[in-house]
PDB file of C-alpha atoms in Angstrom:
ATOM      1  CA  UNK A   1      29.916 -39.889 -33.757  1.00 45.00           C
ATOM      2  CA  UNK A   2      30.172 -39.993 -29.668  1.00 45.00           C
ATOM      3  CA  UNK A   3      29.495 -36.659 -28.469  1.00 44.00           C
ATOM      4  CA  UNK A   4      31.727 -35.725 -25.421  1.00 46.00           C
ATOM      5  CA  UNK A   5      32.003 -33.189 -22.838  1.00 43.00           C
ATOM      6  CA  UNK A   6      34.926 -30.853 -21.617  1.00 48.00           C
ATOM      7  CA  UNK A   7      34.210 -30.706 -18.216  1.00 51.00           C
ATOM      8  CA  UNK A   8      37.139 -27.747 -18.125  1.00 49.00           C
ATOM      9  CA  UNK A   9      34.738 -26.027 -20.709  1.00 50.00           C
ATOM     10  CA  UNK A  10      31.703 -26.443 -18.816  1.00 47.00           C
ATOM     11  CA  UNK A  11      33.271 -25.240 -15.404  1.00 52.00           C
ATOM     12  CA  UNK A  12      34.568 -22.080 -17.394  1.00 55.00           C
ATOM     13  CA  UNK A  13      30.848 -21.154 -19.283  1.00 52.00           C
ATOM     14  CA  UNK A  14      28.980 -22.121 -15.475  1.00 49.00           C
ATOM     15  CA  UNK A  15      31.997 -19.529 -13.831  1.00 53.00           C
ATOM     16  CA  UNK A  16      30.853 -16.708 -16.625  1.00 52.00           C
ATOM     17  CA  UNK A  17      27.103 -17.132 -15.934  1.00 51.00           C
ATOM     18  CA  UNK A  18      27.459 -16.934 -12.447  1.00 54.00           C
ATOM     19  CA  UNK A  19      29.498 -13.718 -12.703  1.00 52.00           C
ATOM     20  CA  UNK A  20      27.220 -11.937 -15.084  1.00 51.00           C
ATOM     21  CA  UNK A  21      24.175 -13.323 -12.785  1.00 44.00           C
ATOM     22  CA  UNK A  22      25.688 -12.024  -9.978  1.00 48.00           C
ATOM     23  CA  UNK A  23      26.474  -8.252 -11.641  1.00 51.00           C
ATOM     24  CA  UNK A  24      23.126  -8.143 -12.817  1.00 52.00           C
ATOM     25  CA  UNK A  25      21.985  -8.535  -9.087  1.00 65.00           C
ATOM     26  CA  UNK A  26      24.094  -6.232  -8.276  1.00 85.00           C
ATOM     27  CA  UNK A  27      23.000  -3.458 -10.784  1.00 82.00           C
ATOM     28  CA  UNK A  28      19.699  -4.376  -9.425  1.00 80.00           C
ATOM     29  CA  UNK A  29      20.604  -3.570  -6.107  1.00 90.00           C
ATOM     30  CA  UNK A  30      22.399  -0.739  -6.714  1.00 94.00           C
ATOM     31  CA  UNK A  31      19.139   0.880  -8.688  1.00 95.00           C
ATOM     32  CA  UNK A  32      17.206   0.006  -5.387  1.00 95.00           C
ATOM     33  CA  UNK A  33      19.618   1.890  -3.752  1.00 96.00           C
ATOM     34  CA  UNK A  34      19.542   4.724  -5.271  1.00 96.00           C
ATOM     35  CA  UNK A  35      15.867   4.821  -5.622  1.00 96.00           C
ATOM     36  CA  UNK A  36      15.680   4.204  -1.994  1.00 96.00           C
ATOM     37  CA  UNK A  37      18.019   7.217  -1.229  1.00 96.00           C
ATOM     38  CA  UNK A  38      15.596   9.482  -3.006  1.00 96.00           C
ATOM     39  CA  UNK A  39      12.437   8.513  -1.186  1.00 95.00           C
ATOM     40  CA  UNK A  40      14.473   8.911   2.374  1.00 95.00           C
ATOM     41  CA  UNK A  41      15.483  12.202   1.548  1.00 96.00           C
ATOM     42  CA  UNK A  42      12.383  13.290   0.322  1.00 96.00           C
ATOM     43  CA  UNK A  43      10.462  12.187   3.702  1.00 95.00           C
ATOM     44  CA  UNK A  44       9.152  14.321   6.293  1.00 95.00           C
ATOM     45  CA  UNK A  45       7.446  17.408   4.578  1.00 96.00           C
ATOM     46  CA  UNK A  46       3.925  16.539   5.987  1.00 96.00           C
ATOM     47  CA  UNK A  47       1.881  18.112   3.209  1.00 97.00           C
ATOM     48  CA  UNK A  48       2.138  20.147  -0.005  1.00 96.00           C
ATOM     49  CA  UNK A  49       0.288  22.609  -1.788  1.00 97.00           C
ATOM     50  CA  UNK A  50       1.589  24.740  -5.002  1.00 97.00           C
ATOM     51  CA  UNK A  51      -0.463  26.554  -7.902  1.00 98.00           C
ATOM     52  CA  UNK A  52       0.259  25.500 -11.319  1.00 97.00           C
ATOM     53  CA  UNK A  53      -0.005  26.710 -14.655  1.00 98.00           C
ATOM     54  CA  UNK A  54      -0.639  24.567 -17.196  1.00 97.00           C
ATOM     55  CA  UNK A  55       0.713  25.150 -20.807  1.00 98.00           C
ATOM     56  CA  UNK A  56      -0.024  22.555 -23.581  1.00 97.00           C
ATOM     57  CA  UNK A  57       1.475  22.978 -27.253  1.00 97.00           C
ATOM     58  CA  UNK A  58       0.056  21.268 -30.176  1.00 96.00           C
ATOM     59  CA  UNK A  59       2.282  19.599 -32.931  1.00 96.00           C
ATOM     60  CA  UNK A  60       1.487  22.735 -35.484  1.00 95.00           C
ATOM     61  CA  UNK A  61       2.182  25.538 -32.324  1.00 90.00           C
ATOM     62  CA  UNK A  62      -1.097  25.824 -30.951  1.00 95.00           C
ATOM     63  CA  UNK A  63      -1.415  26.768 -26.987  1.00 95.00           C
ATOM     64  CA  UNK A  64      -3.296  25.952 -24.228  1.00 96.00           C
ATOM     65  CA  UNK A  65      -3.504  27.241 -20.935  1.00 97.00           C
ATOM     66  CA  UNK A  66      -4.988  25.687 -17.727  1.00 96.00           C
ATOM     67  CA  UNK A  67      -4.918  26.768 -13.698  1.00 97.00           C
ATOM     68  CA  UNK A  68      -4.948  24.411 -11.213  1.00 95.00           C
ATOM     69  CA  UNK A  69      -4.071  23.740  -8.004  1.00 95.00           C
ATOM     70  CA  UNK A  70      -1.535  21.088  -6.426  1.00 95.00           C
ATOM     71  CA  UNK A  71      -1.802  19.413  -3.001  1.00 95.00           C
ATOM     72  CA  UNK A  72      -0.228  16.685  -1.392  1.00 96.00           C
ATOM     73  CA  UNK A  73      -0.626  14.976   1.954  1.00 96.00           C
ATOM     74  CA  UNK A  74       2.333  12.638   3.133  1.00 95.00           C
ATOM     75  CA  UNK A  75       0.917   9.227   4.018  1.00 92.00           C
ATOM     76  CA  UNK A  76       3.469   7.340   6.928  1.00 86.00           C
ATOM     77  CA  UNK A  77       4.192   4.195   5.619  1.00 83.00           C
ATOM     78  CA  UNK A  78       1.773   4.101   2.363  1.00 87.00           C
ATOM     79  CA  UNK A  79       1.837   6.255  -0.799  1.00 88.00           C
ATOM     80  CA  UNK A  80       0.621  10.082  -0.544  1.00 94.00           C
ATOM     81  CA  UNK A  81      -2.493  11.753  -1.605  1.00 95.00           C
ATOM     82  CA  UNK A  82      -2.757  13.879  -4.452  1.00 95.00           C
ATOM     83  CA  UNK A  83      -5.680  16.450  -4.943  1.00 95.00           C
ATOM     84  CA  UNK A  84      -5.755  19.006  -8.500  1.00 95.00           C
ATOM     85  CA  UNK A  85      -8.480  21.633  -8.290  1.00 94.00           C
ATOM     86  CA  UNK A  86      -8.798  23.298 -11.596  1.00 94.00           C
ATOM     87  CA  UNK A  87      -9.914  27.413 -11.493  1.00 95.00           C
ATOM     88  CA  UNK A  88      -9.286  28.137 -15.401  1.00 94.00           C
ATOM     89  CA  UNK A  89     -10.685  28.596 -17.711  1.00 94.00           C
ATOM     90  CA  UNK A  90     -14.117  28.670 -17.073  1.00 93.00           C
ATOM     91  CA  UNK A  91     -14.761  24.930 -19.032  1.00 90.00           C
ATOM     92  CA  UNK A  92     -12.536  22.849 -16.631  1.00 91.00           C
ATOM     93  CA  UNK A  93     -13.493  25.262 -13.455  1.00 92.00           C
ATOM     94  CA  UNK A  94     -14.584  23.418 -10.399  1.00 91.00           C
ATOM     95  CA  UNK A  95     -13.162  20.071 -12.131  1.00 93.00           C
ATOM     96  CA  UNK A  96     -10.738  18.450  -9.211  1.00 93.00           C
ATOM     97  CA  UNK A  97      -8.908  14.920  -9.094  1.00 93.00           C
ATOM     98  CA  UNK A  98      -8.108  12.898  -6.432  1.00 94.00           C
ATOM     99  CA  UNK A  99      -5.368  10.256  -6.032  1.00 93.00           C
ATOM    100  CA  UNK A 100      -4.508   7.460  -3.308  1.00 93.00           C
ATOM    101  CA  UNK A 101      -1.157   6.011  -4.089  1.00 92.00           C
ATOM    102  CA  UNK A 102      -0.078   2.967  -2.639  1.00 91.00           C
ATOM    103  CA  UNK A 103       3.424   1.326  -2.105  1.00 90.00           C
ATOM    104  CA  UNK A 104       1.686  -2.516  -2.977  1.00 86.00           C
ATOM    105  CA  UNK A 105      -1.352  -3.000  -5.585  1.00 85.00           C
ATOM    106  CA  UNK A 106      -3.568  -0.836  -7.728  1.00 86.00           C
ATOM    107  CA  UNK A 107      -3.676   3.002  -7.002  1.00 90.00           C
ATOM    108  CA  UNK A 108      -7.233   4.822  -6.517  1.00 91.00           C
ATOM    109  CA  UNK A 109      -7.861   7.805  -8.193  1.00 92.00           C
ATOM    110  CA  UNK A 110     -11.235   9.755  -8.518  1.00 94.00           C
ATOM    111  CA  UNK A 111     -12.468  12.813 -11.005  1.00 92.00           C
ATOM    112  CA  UNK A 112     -15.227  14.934 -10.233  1.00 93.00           C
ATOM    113  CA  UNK A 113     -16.542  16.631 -13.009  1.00 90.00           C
ATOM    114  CA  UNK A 114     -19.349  19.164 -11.886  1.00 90.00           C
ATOM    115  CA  UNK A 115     -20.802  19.889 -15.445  1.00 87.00           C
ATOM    116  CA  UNK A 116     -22.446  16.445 -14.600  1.00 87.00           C
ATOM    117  CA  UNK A 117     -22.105  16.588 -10.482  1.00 87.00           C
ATOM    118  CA  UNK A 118     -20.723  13.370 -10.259  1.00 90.00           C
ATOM    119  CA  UNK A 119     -17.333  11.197  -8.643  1.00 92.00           C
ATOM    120  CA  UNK A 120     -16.026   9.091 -11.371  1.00 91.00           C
ATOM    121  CA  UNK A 121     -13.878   6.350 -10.604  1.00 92.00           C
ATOM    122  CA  UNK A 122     -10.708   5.896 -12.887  1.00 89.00           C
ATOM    123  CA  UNK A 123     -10.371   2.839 -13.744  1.00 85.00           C
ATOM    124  CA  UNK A 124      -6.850   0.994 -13.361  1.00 76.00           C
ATOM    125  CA  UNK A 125      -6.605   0.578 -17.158  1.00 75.00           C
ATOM    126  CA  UNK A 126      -6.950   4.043 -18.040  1.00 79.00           C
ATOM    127  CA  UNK A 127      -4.270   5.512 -16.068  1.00 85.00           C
ATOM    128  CA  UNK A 128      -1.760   5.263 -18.666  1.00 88.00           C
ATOM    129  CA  UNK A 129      -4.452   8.051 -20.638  1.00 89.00           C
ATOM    130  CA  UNK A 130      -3.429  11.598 -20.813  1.00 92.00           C
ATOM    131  CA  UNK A 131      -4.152  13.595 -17.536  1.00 91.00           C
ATOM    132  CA  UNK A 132      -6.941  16.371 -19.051  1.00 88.00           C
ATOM    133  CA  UNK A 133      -5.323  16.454 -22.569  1.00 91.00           C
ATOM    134  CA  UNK A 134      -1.741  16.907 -21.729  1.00 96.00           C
ATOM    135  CA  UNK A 135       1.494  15.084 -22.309  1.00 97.00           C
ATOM    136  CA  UNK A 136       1.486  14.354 -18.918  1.00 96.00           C
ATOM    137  CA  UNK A 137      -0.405  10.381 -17.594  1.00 95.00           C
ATOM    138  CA  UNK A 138      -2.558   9.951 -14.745  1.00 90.00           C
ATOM    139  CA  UNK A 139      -0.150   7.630 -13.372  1.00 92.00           C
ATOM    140  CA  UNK A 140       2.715  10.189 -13.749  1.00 93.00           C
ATOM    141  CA  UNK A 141       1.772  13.227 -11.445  1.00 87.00           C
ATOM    142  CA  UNK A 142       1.303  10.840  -8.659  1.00 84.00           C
ATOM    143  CA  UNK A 143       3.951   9.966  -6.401  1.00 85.00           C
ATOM    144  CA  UNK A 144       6.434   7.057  -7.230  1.00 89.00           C
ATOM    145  CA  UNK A 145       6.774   5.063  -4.684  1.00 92.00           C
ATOM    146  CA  UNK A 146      10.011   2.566  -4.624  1.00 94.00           C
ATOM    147  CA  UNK A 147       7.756  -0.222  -4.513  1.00 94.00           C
ATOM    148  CA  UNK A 148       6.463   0.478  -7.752  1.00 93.00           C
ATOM    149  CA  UNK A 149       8.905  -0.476  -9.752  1.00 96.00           C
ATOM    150  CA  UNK A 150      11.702  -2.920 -10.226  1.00 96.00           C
ATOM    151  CA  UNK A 151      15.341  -1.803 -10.607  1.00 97.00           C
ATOM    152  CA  UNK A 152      18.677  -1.336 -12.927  1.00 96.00           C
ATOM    153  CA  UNK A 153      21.611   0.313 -11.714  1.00 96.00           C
ATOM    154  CA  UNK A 154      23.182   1.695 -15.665  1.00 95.00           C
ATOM    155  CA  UNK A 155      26.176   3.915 -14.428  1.00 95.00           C
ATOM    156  CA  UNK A 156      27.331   7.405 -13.740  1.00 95.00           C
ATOM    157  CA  UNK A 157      26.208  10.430 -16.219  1.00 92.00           C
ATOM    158  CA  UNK A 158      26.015  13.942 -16.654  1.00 94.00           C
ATOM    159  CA  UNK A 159      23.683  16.893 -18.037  1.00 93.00           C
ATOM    160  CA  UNK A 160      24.876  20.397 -17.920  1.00 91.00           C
ATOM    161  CA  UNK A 161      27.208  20.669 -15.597  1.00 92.00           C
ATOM    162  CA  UNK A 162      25.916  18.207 -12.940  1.00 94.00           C
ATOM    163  CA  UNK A 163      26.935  14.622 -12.169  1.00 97.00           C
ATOM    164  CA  UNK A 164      24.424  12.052 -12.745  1.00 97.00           C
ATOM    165  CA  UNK A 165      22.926   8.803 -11.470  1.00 97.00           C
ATOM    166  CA  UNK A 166      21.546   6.942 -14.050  1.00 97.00           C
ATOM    167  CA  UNK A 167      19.304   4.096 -13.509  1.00 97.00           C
ATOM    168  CA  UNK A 168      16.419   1.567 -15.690  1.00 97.00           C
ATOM    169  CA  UNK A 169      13.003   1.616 -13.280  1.00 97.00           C
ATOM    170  CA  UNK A 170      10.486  -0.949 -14.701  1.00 97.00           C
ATOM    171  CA  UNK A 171       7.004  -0.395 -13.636  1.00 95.00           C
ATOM    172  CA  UNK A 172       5.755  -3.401 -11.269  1.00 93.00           C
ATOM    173  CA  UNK A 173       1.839  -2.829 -12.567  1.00 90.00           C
ATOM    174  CA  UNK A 174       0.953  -4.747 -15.811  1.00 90.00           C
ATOM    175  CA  UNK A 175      -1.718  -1.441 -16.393  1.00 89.00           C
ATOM    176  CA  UNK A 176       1.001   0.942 -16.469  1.00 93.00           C
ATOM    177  CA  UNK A 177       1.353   2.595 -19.850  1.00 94.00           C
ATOM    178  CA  UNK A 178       5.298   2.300 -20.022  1.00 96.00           C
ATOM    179  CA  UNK A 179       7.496  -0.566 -20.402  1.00 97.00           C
ATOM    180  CA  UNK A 180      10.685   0.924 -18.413  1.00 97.00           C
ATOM    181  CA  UNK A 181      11.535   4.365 -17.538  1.00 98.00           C
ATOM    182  CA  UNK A 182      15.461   5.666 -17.573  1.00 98.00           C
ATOM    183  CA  UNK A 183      15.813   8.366 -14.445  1.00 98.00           C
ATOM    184  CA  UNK A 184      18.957  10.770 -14.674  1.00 98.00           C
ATOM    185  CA  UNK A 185      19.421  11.001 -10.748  1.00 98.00           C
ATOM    186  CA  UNK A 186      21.134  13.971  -9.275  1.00 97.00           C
ATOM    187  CA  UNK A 187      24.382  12.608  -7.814  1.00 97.00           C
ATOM    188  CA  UNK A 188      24.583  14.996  -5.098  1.00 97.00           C
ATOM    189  CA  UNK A 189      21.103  15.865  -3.795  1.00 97.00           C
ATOM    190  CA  UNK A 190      19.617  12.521  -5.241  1.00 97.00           C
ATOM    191  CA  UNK A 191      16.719  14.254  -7.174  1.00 97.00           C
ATOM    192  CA  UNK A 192      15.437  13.472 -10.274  1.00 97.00           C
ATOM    193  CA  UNK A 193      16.316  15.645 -13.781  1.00 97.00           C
ATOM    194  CA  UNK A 194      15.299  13.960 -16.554  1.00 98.00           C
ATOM    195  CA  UNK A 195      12.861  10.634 -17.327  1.00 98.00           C
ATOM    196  CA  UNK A 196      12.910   8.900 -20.719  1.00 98.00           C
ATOM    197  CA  UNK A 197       9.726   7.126 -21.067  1.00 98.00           C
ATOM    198  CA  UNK A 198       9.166   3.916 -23.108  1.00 98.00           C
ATOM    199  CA  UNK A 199       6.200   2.808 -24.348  1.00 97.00           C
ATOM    200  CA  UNK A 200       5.089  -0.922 -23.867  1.00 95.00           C
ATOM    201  CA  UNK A 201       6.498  -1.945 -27.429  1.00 96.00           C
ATOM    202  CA  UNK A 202       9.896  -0.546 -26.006  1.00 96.00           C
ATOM    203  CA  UNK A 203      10.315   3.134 -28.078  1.00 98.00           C
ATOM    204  CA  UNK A 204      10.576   5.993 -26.544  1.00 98.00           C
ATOM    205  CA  UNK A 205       7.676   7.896 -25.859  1.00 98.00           C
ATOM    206  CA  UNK A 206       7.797  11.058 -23.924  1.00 98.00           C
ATOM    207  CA  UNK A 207      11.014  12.770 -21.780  1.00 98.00           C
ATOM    208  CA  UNK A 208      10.293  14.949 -19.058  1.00 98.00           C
ATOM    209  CA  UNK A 209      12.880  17.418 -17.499  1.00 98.00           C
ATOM    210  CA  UNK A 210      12.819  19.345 -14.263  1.00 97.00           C
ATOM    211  CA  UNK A 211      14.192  22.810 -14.204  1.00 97.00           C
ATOM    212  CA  UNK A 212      15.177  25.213 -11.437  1.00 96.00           C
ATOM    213  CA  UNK A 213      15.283  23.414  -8.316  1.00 97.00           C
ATOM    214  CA  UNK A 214      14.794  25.357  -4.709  1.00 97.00           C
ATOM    215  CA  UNK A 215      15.177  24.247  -1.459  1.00 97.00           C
ATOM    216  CA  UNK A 216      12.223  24.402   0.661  1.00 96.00           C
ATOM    217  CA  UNK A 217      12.571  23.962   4.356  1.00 95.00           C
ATOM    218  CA  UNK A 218      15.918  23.822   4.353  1.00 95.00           C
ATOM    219  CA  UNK A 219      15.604  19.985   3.127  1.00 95.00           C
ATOM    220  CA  UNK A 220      13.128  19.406   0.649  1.00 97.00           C
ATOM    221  CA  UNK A 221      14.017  20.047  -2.956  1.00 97.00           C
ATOM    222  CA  UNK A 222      10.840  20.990  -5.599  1.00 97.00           C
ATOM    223  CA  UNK A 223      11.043  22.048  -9.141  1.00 97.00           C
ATOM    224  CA  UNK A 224       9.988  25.160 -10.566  1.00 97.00           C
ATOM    225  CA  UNK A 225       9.228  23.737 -13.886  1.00 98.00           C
ATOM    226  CA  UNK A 226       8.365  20.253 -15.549  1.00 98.00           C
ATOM    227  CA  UNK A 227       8.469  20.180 -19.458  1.00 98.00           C
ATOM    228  CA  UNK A 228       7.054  16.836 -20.859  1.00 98.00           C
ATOM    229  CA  UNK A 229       7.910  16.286 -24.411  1.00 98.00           C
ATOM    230  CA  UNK A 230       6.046  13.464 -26.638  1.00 98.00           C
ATOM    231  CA  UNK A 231       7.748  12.421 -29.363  1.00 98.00           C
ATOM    232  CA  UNK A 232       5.397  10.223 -31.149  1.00 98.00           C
ATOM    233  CA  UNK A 233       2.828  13.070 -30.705  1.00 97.00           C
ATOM    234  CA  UNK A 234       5.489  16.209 -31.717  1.00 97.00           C
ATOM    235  CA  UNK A 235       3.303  17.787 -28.266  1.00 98.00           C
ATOM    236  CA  UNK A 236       4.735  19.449 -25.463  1.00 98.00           C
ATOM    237  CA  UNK A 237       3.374  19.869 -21.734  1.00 98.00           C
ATOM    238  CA  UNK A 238       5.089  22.728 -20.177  1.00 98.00           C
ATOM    239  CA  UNK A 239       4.007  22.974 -15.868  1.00 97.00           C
ATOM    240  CA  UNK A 240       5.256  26.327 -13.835  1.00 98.00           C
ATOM    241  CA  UNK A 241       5.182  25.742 -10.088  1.00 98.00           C
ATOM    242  CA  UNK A 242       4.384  28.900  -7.961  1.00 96.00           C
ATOM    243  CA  UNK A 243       3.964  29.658  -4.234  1.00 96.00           C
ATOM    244  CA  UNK A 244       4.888  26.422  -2.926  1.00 97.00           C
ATOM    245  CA  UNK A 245       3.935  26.049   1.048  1.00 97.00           C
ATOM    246  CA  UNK A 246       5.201  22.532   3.034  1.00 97.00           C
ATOM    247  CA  UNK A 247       3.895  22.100   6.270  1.00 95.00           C
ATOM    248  CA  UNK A 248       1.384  24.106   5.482  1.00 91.00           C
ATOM    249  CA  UNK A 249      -1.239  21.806   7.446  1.00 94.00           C
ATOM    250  CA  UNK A 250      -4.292  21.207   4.815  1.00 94.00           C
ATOM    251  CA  UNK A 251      -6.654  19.016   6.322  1.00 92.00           C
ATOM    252  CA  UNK A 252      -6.649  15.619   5.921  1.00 92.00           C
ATOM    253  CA  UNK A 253     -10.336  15.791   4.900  1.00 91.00           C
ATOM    254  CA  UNK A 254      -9.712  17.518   1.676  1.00 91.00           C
ATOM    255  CA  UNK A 255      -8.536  14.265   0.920  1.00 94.00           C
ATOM    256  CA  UNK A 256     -11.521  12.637   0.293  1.00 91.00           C
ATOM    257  CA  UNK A 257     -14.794  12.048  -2.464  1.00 90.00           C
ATOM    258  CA  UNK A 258     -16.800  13.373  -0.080  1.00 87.00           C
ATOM    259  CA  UNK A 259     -14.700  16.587  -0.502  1.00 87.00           C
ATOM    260  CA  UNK A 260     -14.531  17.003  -4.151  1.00 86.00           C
ATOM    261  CA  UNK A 261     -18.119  18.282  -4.643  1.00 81.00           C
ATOM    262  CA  UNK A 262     -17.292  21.032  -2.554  1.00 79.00           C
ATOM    263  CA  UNK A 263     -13.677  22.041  -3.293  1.00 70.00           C
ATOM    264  CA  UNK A 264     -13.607  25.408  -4.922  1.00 61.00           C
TER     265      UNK A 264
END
């Protein structure tokens, strides 16, 4: 039997292709957007620092507290720096961590633990590990830069009362321990509320929401309160932010492994 071709039939399945090619780019686009949006309006606040308390529940109940504290040093045109000094208790004391995000490539990030007196160098294939035993990565209290990740535009949302940007983010880095992350954007101040994170067989791992927003500097939004839930593990990672100060001028060499063995 002679096989023929419709060449109406082929013009109409090459016209659907191209259509759902071209709202795919679109999507794509319109995630960049968005993700774009949030960087811009988060730019400007020069440096960060915040104290944190720590909580960490167990699947059976069981609590944990840590003390720490947060800063941040805003990098122009590059990723920030990110430097956790833990106070309590008395077994993590004196631990600190130090991170150099970048907007291309593999982050740097340092721990100095001083039972030992030593800078150890985290590896690029452990940042997907839990950040001192909580729900919480090392490559997720970092900052995410828009370069990190490829895009998906989904649609329009809500939670609570609030209008929502919803968007796919798939991380860039073959290291990274998550195979795409969904981000419910805040449609008016363009702030993230929630994260679903996927693991790299596609499930979902962990969600993390952000409660309480206030504005800081009449510009800059920041979270009271992060609650990471893992729902493989049944654990929860519960962070209160207190005393936030932006502008607060920290030197720039805090930021350093030089400066870890002597950060108290």
């Amino acid at each position: 039997m002679k096989l023929t071709f419709k060449p109406l039939l082929i013009a109409s399945a090459l016209a659907v292709c191209s259509s759902s090619l071209y709202a795919m780019d679109n999507q794509g686009d319109r995630g960049l957007q968005i993700a774009t949006e949030m960087e811009h309006r988060d730019t400007g606040w020069k440096d960060q620092e915040v104290n944190v308390e720590m909580t960490m529940f167990s699947s059976t109940g069981d609590k944990s507290i840590r003390y720490m504290r947060n800063k941040a040093l805003e990098v122009e045109n590059n990723g920030d720096k990110t430097l956790v000094i833990f106070d309590q208790p008395a077994d993590v004391s004196g631990t600190a961590f130090l991170s150099f995000t970048y907007k291309e490539g593999s982050d740097d990030q340092w721990l100095f633990l001083p039972a030992l007196n030593r800078v150890k160098r985290i590896a690029s294939d452990n940042k997907s590990g839990p950040f001192m035993g909580s729900d919480f990565a090392y490559e997720d209290i970092t900052s995410q830069e828009v370069e990190k990740y490829t895009y998906k535009y989904i649609g329009e949302d809500t939670l609570g009362d609030r209008a929502m940007l919803q968007i796919e983010r798939y991380p860039v880095s073959e290291t990274s321990g998550y195979s795409k992350q969904v981000v419910w954007v805040d449609a008016e101040h363009y702030i993230s509320q929630k994260i679903d994170y996927y693991d790299r067989k596609g499930s979902l791992l962990k969600t993390q929401e952000f409660v309480d927003y206030k504005l800081y500097n009449n510009k800059f939004w920041r979270a009271d309160k992060l609650v990471m839930v893992n729902h493989q593990k049944k654990t929860r990672t519960e962070i209160e932010l207190k005393d936030y100060a932006l502008s607060a001028g920290i030197p720039v060499t805090n930021f350093s492994t030089r400066a870890l063995t002597r950060l108290r």
